[in-house]
Amino acid sequence: MNEYYRSAYRPLLALDCVIFGYEEGTLKVLLTRRKQEPYKGAWGLATGFLHEGESLDNAAIRILKKQTGLDDIYMSQLQTFGDVGRDPVERVVSLVYYALVRVDAYDEKLLEQNQAQWFSITALPKLMFDHEDMIQKSWGKLRRKSRYQPLGFELLPEKFTLPELQTLYEAIHQKQFDKRNFRKKILATNLLEKLEEKQKGVSKKGAYYYQFQKDKYDELIAAGFNFELKSMAFGS
Amino acid sequence: MNEYYRSAYRPLLALDCVIFGYEEGTLKVLLTRRKQEPYKGAWGLATGFLHEGESLDNAAIRILKKQTGLDDIYMSQLQTFGDVGRDPVERVVSLVYYALVRVDAYDEKLLEQNQAQWFSITALPKLMFDHEDMIQKSWGKLRRKSRYQPLGFELLPEKFTLPELQTLYEAIHQKQFDKRNFRKKILATNLLEKLEEKQKGVSKKGAYYYQFQKDKYDELIAAGFNFELKSMAFGS
DNA sequence: ACAAAAGTGTTGAAGATACACCCATGA
DNA sequence: TCATGGGTGTATCTTCAACACTTTTGT
């Protein structure tokens, strides 16, 4: 290694994960209490430093696994935060990932073990550093992305009903949708398989379960199919 | 500072800038030759390490200023690249910014001084490390963003004609647009002011100059106006 | 007068929105 | 039987895409 590299400043590099979940009709975020002084006990995102020899994505996977017990989580980089005073203890540059998990797959025991808790996105506690900003920006990204990518499914169990899916979208967008138009739009993607089974216990009539056809989606993606919006496509 | 921070791994943190320009009907990227061994002389993006006490955006501004002589450049974070072997010399995590500059504002002398050169985006030389990937991803972002934000103006002089603007969009999207539809769409934003003056020398008839009304745009943004697409808005 | 690029409107198709009633079931 | 939430179709409007001729002016 030469002078060019050796003399450079080396900041700490952290990864913070905004973990979204969906439960009881509201969009939630998983928060944990900070384990070290100062600000010990303050609510914040799941976090960790990058390890030597570890890629960024792998570091995020490691942190998510530790926090949730799950691999194979939908996960994507949001952006990097690096204001000078954002961590008052020491200069830390922080890469934010956001992740979508199925709350039903979540290991309850880990909540206690990690001093973690789900909070409704509309009723967050006071958060340390710039974590509030990170969550709001992640939510914005989720809103925008859910318009052209079938993300909602990542937050629901394998089998879900259309009313459930609609309520989820309403929680993400904080907006009511028309039942008929919503169904039309969702079913028009042709990515949902209707099952024979009906949901019991929630309503008297019972709603049909659907399943997201991930294979079909992956095929379409592989074939170069584009779920992007058509309008403003400057077509021809 | 306590143990939690002290024991953490500290990678090098670089910033790489994809500088887009527009000239002679083609979208271009500004590249420089690497100044140190190994790979000295290889083409790559304008780059630099983060300095102590400097925010990420300020670091990007510094690097852009050094490269182009300009401040006040449109600039935005793309994403962070951190694969383990991406810099073969040493582990370097790299934050990519993309920037849009007016080539006419560019100081010619700096090109030589920095061993820099504009390359058409469709005819890039072999690039070092993962810089090719960074450029392609930035271009993708530029394409997507130009559909719902008036970005094109950043690449043109203050005064420009609609045929010029259209050619720019065609260069960004690598696609021909219909003159009439393009005009309609652009003028529908109500953000362009038609000037009295006509362009001379390019065509016999001469095209009217237009000017982007940045004040008006900023006002609308401040008022919460949203340039996002309407379709898929899950409206009501 | 003619060549070359600038400028302009309309029509049909597709997609988005608004809206109201019947159905199945458990209590 | 009735209360609750599930399911369905249509009419209107907006937006997008396709398309061809006239205007201006320099040579």
Short mmCIF file of C-alpha atoms (C1' of nucleotides) in Angstrom, two decimals:
data_model
loop_
_atom_site.label_atom_id
_atom_site.label_comp_id
_atom_site.label_asym_id
_atom_site.label_seq_id
_atom_site.Cartn_x
_atom_site.Cartn_y
_atom_site.Cartn_z
CA MET A 1 0.00 0.00 0.00
CA ASN A 2 1.32 3.37 -0.93
CA GLU A 3 1.23 6.86 0.52
CA TYR A 4 -1.97 7.74 -1.34
CA TYR A 5 -3.91 5.21 0.66
CA ARG A 6 -1.92 5.28 3.88
CA SER A 7 -2.34 8.94 4.67
CA ALA A 8 -6.11 9.02 4.18
CA TYR A 9 -8.59 9.60 6.96
CA ARG A 10 -10.47 6.53 8.10
CA PRO A 11 -13.91 7.16 9.55
CA LEU A 12 -15.99 4.58 11.33
CA LEU A 13 -18.51 2.96 9.02
CA ALA A 14 -21.78 1.81 10.53
CA LEU A 15 -24.83 0.18 9.00
CA ASP A 16 -28.27 1.06 10.28
CA CYS A 17 -31.29 -1.03 9.35
CA VAL A 18 -34.83 0.24 9.12
CA ILE A 19 -36.84 -2.94 9.60
CA PHE A 20 -40.43 -2.62 8.43
CA GLY A 21 -43.15 -4.99 9.50
CA TYR A 22 -46.90 -5.06 9.20
CA GLU A 23 -49.30 -6.10 11.90
CA GLU A 24 -52.87 -5.31 12.87
CA GLY A 25 -53.43 -2.90 10.04
CA THR A 26 -50.45 -0.68 10.75
CA LEU A 27 -47.00 -0.34 9.32
CA LYS A 28 -44.41 -0.87 12.00
CA VAL A 29 -40.71 -0.40 12.54
CA LEU A 30 -38.51 -2.53 14.75
CA LEU A 31 -36.46 -0.52 17.22
CA THR A 32 -33.94 -1.51 19.85
CA ARG A 33 -32.42 0.12 22.86
CA ARG A 34 -28.85 1.29 22.63
CA LYS A 35 -26.55 -0.95 24.61
CA GLN A 36 -23.64 1.34 25.40
CA GLU A 37 -23.01 4.69 26.96
CA PRO A 38 -23.61 7.46 26.26
CA TYR A 39 -27.34 7.47 25.54
CA LYS A 40 -27.59 3.92 26.79
CA GLY A 41 -31.18 2.79 26.60
CA ALA A 42 -32.19 5.27 23.89
CA TRP A 43 -34.38 3.91 21.11
CA GLY A 44 -32.74 3.49 17.73
CA LEU A 45 -32.32 1.32 14.67
CA ALA A 46 -30.59 -2.02 14.56
CA THR A 47 -27.01 -1.13 13.91
CA GLY A 48 -23.46 -2.42 13.69
CA PHE A 49 -20.07 -1.56 12.29
CA LEU A 50 -18.74 -2.93 9.05
CA HIS A 51 -16.30 -5.77 9.62
CA GLU A 52 -13.05 -6.25 7.85
CA GLY A 53 -13.39 -8.35 4.73
CA GLU A 54 -17.16 -8.11 4.67
CA SER A 55 -19.20 -6.63 1.83
CA LEU A 56 -21.81 -3.97 2.64
CA ASP A 57 -24.73 -6.22 1.78
CA ASN A 58 -23.29 -9.02 3.87
CA ALA A 59 -22.88 -6.71 6.81
CA ALA A 60 -26.52 -5.69 6.52
CA ILE A 61 -27.55 -9.33 6.31
CA ARG A 62 -25.51 -10.10 9.42
CA ILE A 63 -27.12 -7.28 11.38
CA LEU A 64 -30.60 -8.26 10.26
CA LYS A 65 -29.97 -11.89 11.14
CA LYS A 66 -28.77 -10.97 14.58
CA GLN A 67 -31.77 -8.76 15.15
CA THR A 68 -34.50 -10.91 13.67
CA GLY A 69 -33.13 -14.43 13.43
CA LEU A 70 -34.02 -14.39 9.73
CA ASP A 71 -32.01 -14.57 6.55
CA ASP A 72 -33.55 -14.16 3.16
CA ILE A 73 -35.13 -10.86 3.98
CA TYR A 74 -35.99 -8.33 1.35
CA MET A 75 -33.41 -5.64 1.83
CA SER A 76 -32.13 -2.67 -0.07
CA GLN A 77 -29.69 0.17 0.38
CA LEU A 78 -31.29 3.53 1.01
CA GLN A 79 -28.48 6.05 1.26
CA THR A 80 -25.50 7.04 3.33
CA PHE A 81 -25.65 9.59 6.12
CA GLY A 82 -22.46 11.34 7.07
CA ASP A 83 -23.03 14.70 8.70
CA VAL A 84 -20.15 15.55 10.94
CA GLY A 85 -21.98 15.74 14.24
CA ARG A 86 -24.56 13.04 13.65
CA ASP A 87 -23.01 10.73 16.23
CA PRO A 88 -22.00 13.02 19.08
CA VAL A 89 -19.38 10.61 20.37
CA GLU A 90 -17.27 10.18 17.29
CA ARG A 91 -17.44 10.72 13.55
CA VAL A 92 -19.45 7.81 12.15
CA VAL A 93 -20.57 7.53 8.56
CA SER A 94 -23.69 5.44 8.37
CA LEU A 95 -25.12 3.38 5.56
CA VAL A 96 -28.85 2.90 5.86
CA TYR A 97 -30.60 -0.22 4.65
CA TYR A 98 -34.30 -0.79 4.81
CA ALA A 99 -35.77 -4.25 5.11
CA LEU A 100 -39.22 -5.80 4.90
CA VAL A 101 -40.06 -8.72 7.15
CA ARG A 102 -43.06 -10.84 7.85
CA VAL A 103 -43.97 -10.21 11.43
CA ASP A 104 -45.46 -13.69 11.65
CA ALA A 105 -42.04 -15.14 10.88
CA TYR A 106 -40.45 -13.14 13.61
CA ASP A 107 -39.07 -14.96 16.60
CA GLU A 108 -40.80 -13.53 19.67
CA LYS A 109 -38.05 -14.50 22.05
CA LEU A 110 -35.59 -12.37 20.15
CA LEU A 111 -37.58 -9.26 20.92
CA GLU A 112 -36.81 -9.53 24.59
CA GLN A 113 -33.34 -10.82 24.07
CA ASN A 114 -32.49 -7.80 21.89
CA GLN A 115 -34.51 -5.34 23.90
CA ALA A 116 -36.41 -4.75 20.71
CA GLN A 117 -39.95 -3.63 20.08
CA TRP A 118 -42.27 -2.95 17.14
CA PHE A 119 -43.54 0.62 16.91
CA SER A 120 -46.24 1.92 14.67
CA ILE A 121 -44.67 4.24 12.12
CA THR A 122 -47.14 6.91 13.10
CA ALA A 123 -46.22 6.75 16.79
CA LEU A 124 -42.47 6.49 17.06
CA PRO A 125 -40.69 7.25 20.30
CA LYS A 126 -37.92 9.82 20.48
CA LEU A 127 -35.00 8.36 18.59
CA MET A 128 -31.28 8.79 18.91
CA PHE A 129 -29.11 10.74 16.46
CA ASP A 130 -30.63 11.07 12.99
CA HIS A 131 -32.53 7.80 13.10
CA GLU A 132 -35.91 9.53 12.81
CA ASP A 133 -34.79 11.06 9.53
CA MET A 134 -33.56 7.67 8.33
CA ILE A 135 -36.94 6.11 9.02
CA GLN A 136 -38.89 8.88 7.32
CA LYS A 137 -36.69 8.69 4.23
CA SER A 138 -37.01 4.90 4.14
CA TRP A 139 -40.75 5.17 4.38
CA GLY A 140 -40.74 7.62 1.49
CA LYS A 141 -38.72 5.19 -0.58
CA LEU A 142 -41.05 2.35 0.35
CA ARG A 143 -44.04 4.42 -0.75
CA ARG A 144 -42.49 5.29 -4.07
CA LYS A 145 -41.14 1.84 -4.74
CA SER A 146 -44.37 0.09 -3.86
CA ARG A 147 -45.94 1.88 -6.80
CA TYR A 148 -43.92 0.09 -9.41
CA GLN A 149 -42.64 -3.00 -7.65
CA PRO A 150 -44.66 -5.64 -5.90
CA LEU A 151 -43.16 -5.05 -2.47
CA GLY A 152 -46.22 -5.40 -0.32
CA PHE A 153 -46.02 -9.17 -0.48
CA GLU A 154 -42.75 -9.16 1.44
CA LEU A 155 -44.58 -7.83 4.47
CA LEU A 156 -47.41 -10.35 4.46
CA PRO A 157 -47.54 -14.06 5.18
CA GLU A 158 -47.35 -16.46 2.22
CA LYS A 159 -51.11 -16.58 2.03
CA PHE A 160 -53.02 -13.35 2.35
CA THR A 161 -56.38 -11.93 1.37
CA LEU A 162 -56.99 -8.96 -0.86
CA PRO A 163 -58.57 -6.93 1.93
CA GLU A 164 -55.38 -7.54 3.94
CA LEU A 165 -53.22 -6.43 1.05
CA GLN A 166 -55.30 -3.33 0.57
CA THR A 167 -55.09 -2.39 4.23
CA LEU A 168 -51.32 -2.78 4.00
CA TYR A 169 -51.13 -0.42 1.04
CA GLU A 170 -53.33 1.99 2.91
CA ALA A 171 -50.97 1.84 5.87
CA ILE A 172 -47.98 2.47 3.62
CA HIS A 173 -49.62 5.35 1.78
CA GLN A 174 -51.75 6.65 4.65
CA LYS A 175 -54.65 6.91 2.27
CA GLN A 176 -57.86 5.05 1.58
CA PHE A 177 -58.27 3.24 -1.71
CA ASP A 178 -61.36 2.19 -3.57
CA LYS A 179 -61.87 -1.54 -3.18
CA ARG A 180 -62.83 -2.18 -6.78
CA ASN A 181 -60.08 -0.12 -8.33
CA PHE A 182 -57.50 -1.59 -6.02
CA ARG A 183 -58.44 -5.15 -6.90
CA LYS A 184 -58.47 -4.37 -10.59
CA LYS A 185 -55.01 -2.89 -10.48
CA ILE A 186 -53.50 -5.63 -8.35
CA LEU A 187 -55.06 -8.50 -10.28
CA ALA A 188 -54.10 -6.89 -13.59
CA THR A 189 -50.46 -7.68 -12.80
CA ASN A 190 -51.38 -11.34 -13.11
CA LEU A 191 -48.94 -12.16 -10.37
CA LEU A 192 -51.44 -13.35 -7.79
CA GLU A 193 -52.76 -16.86 -7.62
CA LYS A 194 -56.18 -17.30 -6.10
CA LEU A 195 -56.37 -20.23 -3.72
CA GLU A 196 -59.40 -22.40 -2.96
CA GLU A 197 -59.13 -21.70 0.72
CA LYS A 198 -61.04 -18.98 2.48
CA GLN A 199 -59.96 -17.06 5.54
CA LYS A 200 -61.93 -17.90 8.66
CA GLY A 201 -62.59 -15.94 11.78
CA VAL A 202 -62.03 -12.44 10.48
CA SER A 203 -65.25 -11.85 8.65
CA LYS A 204 -68.41 -13.87 8.38
CA LYS A 205 -68.24 -14.42 4.67
CA GLY A 206 -64.52 -15.05 4.64
CA ALA A 207 -62.10 -13.76 2.01
CA TYR A 208 -60.18 -15.90 -0.46
CA TYR A 209 -56.52 -16.37 0.12
CA TYR A 210 -54.08 -15.35 -2.58
CA GLN A 211 -50.45 -16.16 -3.09
CA PHE A 212 -47.79 -14.08 -4.78
CA GLN A 213 -46.25 -15.93 -7.72
CA LYS A 214 -42.65 -15.09 -7.14
CA ASP A 215 -41.43 -17.54 -9.81
CA LYS A 216 -43.56 -15.83 -12.38
CA TYR A 217 -42.33 -12.43 -11.26
CA ASP A 218 -38.70 -13.51 -11.40
CA GLU A 219 -39.26 -14.96 -14.85
CA LEU A 220 -40.70 -11.70 -16.10
CA ILE A 221 -37.83 -9.74 -14.62
CA ALA A 222 -35.33 -12.11 -16.19
CA ALA A 223 -37.09 -11.72 -19.53
CA GLY A 224 -36.49 -8.00 -19.29
CA PHE A 225 -40.02 -7.15 -18.40
CA ASN A 226 -40.32 -3.78 -16.81
CA PHE A 227 -42.83 -2.94 -14.14
CA GLU A 228 -42.13 0.72 -14.43
CA LEU A 229 -44.88 3.15 -15.13
CA LYS A 230 -45.88 3.73 -18.68
CA SER A 231 -46.85 7.33 -18.38
CA MET A 232 -44.19 9.93 -18.90
CA ALA A 233 -42.31 7.23 -20.76
CA PHE A 234 -41.74 9.69 -23.55
CA GLY A 235 -42.92 6.91 -25.76
CA SER A 236 -42.21 7.55 -29.42
CA MET B 1 -14.45 7.46 23.23
CA ASN B 2 -15.21 4.01 24.54
CA GLU B 3 -14.39 0.47 23.59
CA TYR B 4 -17.45 0.12 21.36
CA TYR B 5 -16.10 2.70 18.97
CA ARG B 6 -12.39 2.13 19.48
CA SER B 7 -12.27 -1.49 18.50
CA ALA B 8 -14.23 -1.07 15.26
CA TYR B 9 -12.73 -1.57 11.83
CA ARG B 10 -12.07 1.61 9.90
CA PRO B 11 -12.19 1.28 6.15
CA LEU B 12 -11.09 3.94 3.72
CA LEU B 13 -13.99 6.02 2.49
CA ALA B 14 -13.77 7.43 -1.00
CA LEU B 15 -16.18 9.55 -3.02
CA ASP B 16 -16.47 8.99 -6.76
CA CYS B 17 -18.26 11.52 -8.96
CA VAL B 18 -20.03 10.71 -12.19
CA ILE B 19 -20.02 14.08 -13.95
CA PHE B 20 -22.53 14.29 -16.76
CA GLY B 21 -22.36 16.89 -19.47
CA TYR B 22 -24.13 17.46 -22.75
CA GLU B 23 -22.50 18.59 -25.93
CA GLU B 24 -23.11 18.20 -29.64
CA GLY B 25 -26.18 16.09 -29.21
CA THR B 26 -24.62 13.47 -26.99
CA LEU B 27 -24.59 12.79 -23.29
CA LYS B 28 -21.05 12.78 -21.97
CA VAL B 29 -19.15 11.81 -18.86
CA LEU B 30 -16.02 13.49 -17.59
CA LEU B 31 -13.19 11.06 -16.90
CA THR B 32 -9.69 11.52 -15.59
CA ARG B 33 -6.54 9.49 -15.56
CA ARG B 34 -5.48 7.90 -12.30
CA LYS B 35 -2.51 9.69 -10.84
CA GLN B 36 -0.93 6.99 -8.69
CA GLU B 37 0.36 3.49 -9.02
CA PRO B 38 -0.85 0.90 -9.53
CA TYR B 39 -2.99 1.38 -12.61
CA LYS B 40 -1.50 4.83 -13.06
CA GLY B 41 -2.98 6.42 -16.16
CA ALA B 42 -6.11 4.28 -16.19
CA TRP B 43 -9.36 6.12 -16.93
CA GLY B 44 -11.73 6.58 -14.05
CA LEU B 45 -14.11 8.91 -12.26
CA ALA B 46 -13.13 12.02 -10.36
CA THR B 47 -12.39 10.73 -6.90
CA GLY B 48 -11.05 11.58 -3.49
CA PHE B 49 -11.09 10.42 0.11
CA LEU B 50 -13.35 11.86 2.76
CA HIS B 51 -11.53 14.34 4.96
CA GLU B 52 -11.79 14.56 8.70
CA GLY B 53 -14.51 16.96 9.81
CA GLU B 54 -16.10 17.15 6.37
CA SER B 55 -19.66 16.14 5.55
CA LEU B 56 -20.27 13.80 2.64
CA ASP B 57 -21.94 16.43 0.50
CA ASN B 58 -19.14 18.88 1.18
CA ALA B 59 -16.58 16.30 0.19
CA ALA B 60 -18.41 15.75 -3.10
CA ILE B 61 -18.58 19.50 -3.65
CA ARG B 62 -14.85 19.78 -2.98
CA ILE B 63 -14.03 17.05 -5.47
CA LEU B 64 -16.32 18.53 -8.11
CA LYS B 65 -14.85 21.97 -7.60
CA LYS B 66 -11.34 20.66 -7.97
CA GLN B 67 -12.26 18.79 -11.11
CA THR B 68 -14.44 21.38 -12.82
CA GLY B 69 -13.71 24.70 -11.17
CA LEU B 70 -17.43 25.05 -10.49
CA ASP B 71 -19.52 25.21 -7.35
CA ASP B 72 -23.25 25.26 -7.40
CA ILE B 73 -23.53 22.12 -9.45
CA TYR B 74 -26.58 19.89 -9.37
CA MET B 75 -25.41 16.88 -7.45
CA SER B 76 -26.99 13.93 -5.75
CA GLN B 77 -25.95 10.79 -3.95
CA LEU B 78 -26.39 7.61 -5.94
CA GLN B 79 -25.36 4.76 -3.69
CA THR B 80 -22.42 3.27 -1.89
CA PHE B 81 -20.24 0.56 -3.36
CA GLY B 82 -18.34 -1.64 -0.98
CA ASP B 83 -17.46 -5.00 -2.42
CA VAL B 84 -14.40 -6.40 -0.79
CA GLY B 85 -12.16 -6.60 -3.81
CA ARG B 86 -13.38 -3.55 -5.69
CA ASP B 87 -10.15 -1.67 -5.16
CA PRO B 88 -7.41 -4.30 -5.58
CA VAL B 89 -4.92 -2.32 -3.52
CA GLU B 90 -6.83 -1.91 -0.32
CA ARG B 91 -10.36 -2.12 1.00
CA VAL B 92 -12.09 1.09 -0.03
CA VAL B 93 -15.78 1.78 0.44
CA SER B 94 -16.92 4.24 -2.16
CA LEU B 95 -19.80 6.67 -2.16
CA VAL B 96 -20.94 7.58 -5.64
CA TYR B 97 -22.37 10.98 -6.48
CA TYR B 98 -23.61 11.99 -9.86
CA ALA B 99 -23.53 15.57 -11.05
CA LEU B 100 -24.90 17.54 -13.96
CA VAL B 101 -22.84 20.38 -15.40
CA ARG B 102 -23.15 22.82 -18.24
CA VAL B 103 -20.32 22.04 -20.57
CA ASP B 104 -20.32 25.64 -21.73
CA ALA B 105 -19.49 26.71 -18.18
CA TYR B 106 -16.59 24.32 -18.02
CA ASP B 107 -13.11 25.74 -17.82
CA GLU B 108 -11.17 24.31 -20.77
CA LYS B 109 -7.77 24.73 -19.15
CA LEU B 110 -8.79 22.49 -16.32
CA LEU B 111 -9.25 19.59 -18.71
CA GLU B 112 -5.56 19.47 -19.48
CA GLN B 113 -4.51 20.37 -16.00
CA ASN B 114 -6.52 17.45 -14.58
CA GLN B 115 -5.76 15.11 -17.43
CA ALA B 116 -9.50 14.98 -17.93
CA GLN B 117 -11.62 14.36 -20.98
CA TRP B 118 -15.26 14.21 -21.95
CA PHE B 119 -16.42 10.85 -23.31
CA SER B 120 -19.68 10.05 -24.97
CA ILE B 121 -21.64 7.75 -22.70
CA THR B 122 -22.04 5.33 -25.56
CA ALA B 123 -18.31 5.10 -26.21
CA LEU B 124 -16.55 4.86 -22.88
CA PRO B 125 -12.98 3.64 -22.63
CA LYS B 126 -12.02 0.76 -20.39
CA LEU B 127 -12.43 1.96 -16.84
CA MET B 128 -10.71 1.05 -13.62
CA PHE B 129 -12.32 -0.93 -10.80
CA ASP B 130 -16.13 -0.81 -10.81
CA HIS B 131 -16.38 2.65 -12.33
CA GLU B 132 -18.18 1.37 -15.42
CA ASP B 133 -20.90 -0.03 -13.19
CA MET B 134 -21.13 3.25 -11.31
CA ILE B 135 -21.64 5.17 -14.54
CA GLN B 136 -24.28 2.80 -15.86
CA LYS B 137 -26.20 2.94 -12.60
CA SER B 138 -25.97 6.74 -12.53
CA TRP B 139 -27.24 6.91 -16.06
CA GLY B 140 -30.17 4.70 -15.10
CA LYS B 141 -30.96 6.99 -12.21
CA LEU B 142 -30.71 10.03 -14.45
CA ARG B 143 -33.13 8.42 -16.90
CA ARG B 144 -35.64 7.60 -14.21
CA LYS B 145 -35.33 10.89 -12.41
CA SER B 146 -35.61 12.96 -15.57
CA ARG B 147 -39.12 11.60 -15.93
CA TYR B 148 -40.50 13.28 -12.87
CA GLN B 149 -38.03 16.05 -12.16
CA PRO B 150 -36.94 18.79 -14.49
CA LEU B 151 -33.28 17.79 -14.58
CA GLY B 152 -32.49 18.35 -18.21
CA PHE B 153 -32.15 22.08 -17.66
CA GLU B 154 -29.09 21.56 -15.48
CA LEU B 155 -27.22 20.27 -18.49
CA LEU B 156 -28.09 23.11 -20.83
CA PRO B 157 -27.08 26.76 -20.91
CA GLU B 158 -29.43 29.30 -19.31
CA LYS B 159 -31.11 29.91 -22.64
CA PHE B 160 -31.95 26.93 -24.80
CA THR B 161 -34.32 25.99 -27.57
CA LEU B 162 -36.91 23.26 -27.46
CA PRO B 163 -35.24 21.26 -30.22
CA GLU B 164 -32.06 21.35 -28.12
CA LEU B 165 -33.95 20.18 -25.05
CA GLN B 166 -35.54 17.39 -27.02
CA THR B 167 -32.21 16.21 -28.39
CA LEU B 168 -30.88 16.14 -24.83
CA TYR B 169 -33.77 13.97 -23.68
CA GLU B 170 -33.20 11.73 -26.65
CA ALA B 171 -29.56 11.39 -25.68
CA ILE B 172 -30.48 10.55 -22.10
CA HIS B 173 -33.13 8.01 -23.10
CA GLN B 174 -31.48 6.79 -26.30
CA LYS B 175 -34.81 7.07 -28.01
CA GLN B 176 -36.53 9.34 -30.51
CA PHE B 177 -39.50 11.38 -29.35
CA ASP B 178 -42.31 12.92 -31.29
CA LYS B 179 -41.76 16.66 -31.59
CA ARG B 180 -45.35 17.61 -30.94
CA ASN B 181 -45.89 15.33 -27.97
CA PHE B 182 -42.59 16.34 -26.44
CA ARG B 183 -43.39 20.04 -26.65
CA LYS B 184 -46.83 19.50 -25.25
CA LYS B 185 -45.50 17.59 -22.27
CA ILE B 186 -42.70 20.00 -21.52
CA LEU B 187 -44.77 23.14 -21.91
CA ALA B 188 -47.56 21.64 -19.84
CA THR B 189 -45.30 21.95 -16.78
CA ASN B 190 -45.58 25.72 -17.17
CA LEU B 191 -42.01 26.04 -16.00
CA LEU B 192 -40.53 27.38 -19.22
CA GLU B 193 -40.52 31.00 -20.19
CA LYS B 194 -40.47 31.77 -23.86
CA LEU B 195 -38.07 34.55 -24.76
CA GLU B 196 -38.36 37.01 -27.62
CA GLU B 197 -34.98 36.05 -28.94
CA LYS B 198 -34.46 33.48 -31.63
CA GLN B 199 -31.46 31.27 -32.09
CA LYS B 200 -29.32 32.16 -35.11
CA GLY B 201 -26.96 30.11 -37.17
CA VAL B 202 -28.27 26.65 -36.41
CA SER B 203 -31.32 26.57 -38.63
CA LYS B 204 -32.63 28.98 -41.20
CA LYS B 205 -35.88 29.66 -39.48
CA GLY B 206 -34.36 29.89 -36.02
CA ALA B 207 -35.88 28.45 -32.86
CA TYR B 208 -37.11 30.51 -29.94
CA TYR B 209 -35.05 30.50 -26.80
CA TYR B 210 -36.63 29.37 -23.57
CA GLN B 211 -35.55 29.75 -19.99
CA PHE B 212 -36.24 27.49 -17.06
CA GLN B 213 -38.11 29.30 -14.29
CA LYS B 214 -36.25 27.99 -11.32
CA ASP B 215 -37.92 30.43 -8.91
CA LYS B 216 -41.30 29.18 -9.93
CA TYR B 217 -40.15 25.57 -9.58
CA ASP B 218 -38.71 26.18 -6.12
CA GLU B 219 -41.93 27.90 -5.11
CA LEU B 220 -44.01 24.96 -6.21
CA ILE B 221 -41.73 22.54 -4.38
CA ALA B 222 -41.90 24.66 -1.25
CA ALA B 223 -45.68 24.71 -1.54
CA GLY B 224 -45.65 20.95 -1.45
CA PHE B 225 -46.35 20.51 -5.12
CA ASN B 226 -45.39 17.13 -6.37
CA PHE B 227 -44.06 16.41 -9.82
CA GLU B 228 -44.48 12.71 -9.39
CA LEU B 229 -46.41 10.67 -11.87
CA LYS B 230 -50.10 10.45 -11.44
CA SER B 231 -50.66 6.98 -12.71
CA MET B 232 -50.45 4.16 -10.20
CA ALA B 233 -51.11 6.79 -7.60
CA PHE B 234 -53.72 4.51 -6.09
CA GLY B 235 -55.88 7.58 -6.05
CA SER B 236 -58.97 7.07 -3.92
"C1'" DA C 1 -37.50 29.04 -55.61
"C1'" DC C 2 -36.07 25.72 -52.76
"C1'" DA C 3 -34.04 23.35 -48.94
"C1'" DA C 4 -33.99 22.74 -44.04
"C1'" DA C 5 -35.51 22.92 -39.66
"C1'" DA C 6 -39.36 25.07 -36.62
"C1'" DG C 7 -43.75 25.13 -35.35
"C1'" DT C 8 -48.61 23.56 -34.73
"C1'" DG C 9 -53.89 20.23 -33.59
"C1'" DT C 10 -56.73 16.36 -33.76
"C1'" DT C 11 -58.23 11.79 -33.14
"C1'" DG C 12 -58.46 7.16 -31.11
"C1'" DA C 13 -57.01 4.12 -27.44
"C1'" DA C 14 -55.85 3.05 -22.90
"C1'" DG C 15 -55.83 3.84 -18.26
"C1'" DA C 16 -57.69 6.02 -14.12
"C1'" DT C 17 -61.41 7.40 -11.28
"C1'" DA C 18 -65.89 7.52 -9.36
"C1'" DC C 19 -69.62 5.18 -7.88
"C1'" DA C 20 -73.77 1.26 -5.63
"C1'" DC C 21 -75.50 -2.96 -5.10
"C1'" DC C 22 -75.71 -8.10 -4.18
"C1'" DC C 23 -73.56 -12.19 -1.71
"C1'" DA C 24 -72.20 -15.44 1.87
"C1'" DT C 25 -71.98 -16.47 6.46
"C1'" DG C 26 -71.93 -16.48 11.66
"C1'" DA C 27 -74.31 -14.94 15.40
"C1'" DT D 1 -83.11 -12.50 10.09
"C1'" DC D 2 -79.85 -9.39 10.23
"C1'" DA D 3 -75.38 -7.40 10.59
"C1'" DT D 4 -70.80 -7.59 8.74
"C1'" DG D 5 -67.42 -7.51 5.58
"C1'" DG D 6 -66.47 -9.67 0.67
"C1'" DG D 7 -67.09 -9.40 -3.88
"C1'" DT D 8 -68.33 -7.41 -8.57
"C1'" DG D 9 -69.24 -3.89 -13.36
"C1'" DT D 10 -69.89 0.37 -15.82
"C1'" DA D 11 -69.70 5.17 -17.37
"C1'" DT D 12 -66.86 9.14 -17.62
"C1'" DC D 13 -62.81 11.52 -17.83
"C1'" DT D 14 -58.03 12.17 -18.38
"C1'" DT D 15 -53.79 11.11 -20.44
"C1'" DC D 16 -50.96 9.11 -23.95
"C1'" DA D 17 -49.69 8.01 -28.65
"C1'" DA D 18 -49.93 8.40 -33.43
"C1'" DC D 19 -49.82 11.10 -37.21
"C1'" DA D 20 -48.86 15.43 -41.68
"C1'" DC D 21 -48.81 19.84 -43.10
"C1'" DT D 22 -47.54 24.96 -42.95
"C1'" DT D 23 -44.14 28.60 -41.75
"C1'" DT D 24 -39.89 31.02 -41.80
"C1'" DT D 25 -35.68 32.27 -43.59
"C1'" DG D 26 -30.89 31.77 -45.53
"C1'" DT D 27 -28.81 30.52 -49.73
#
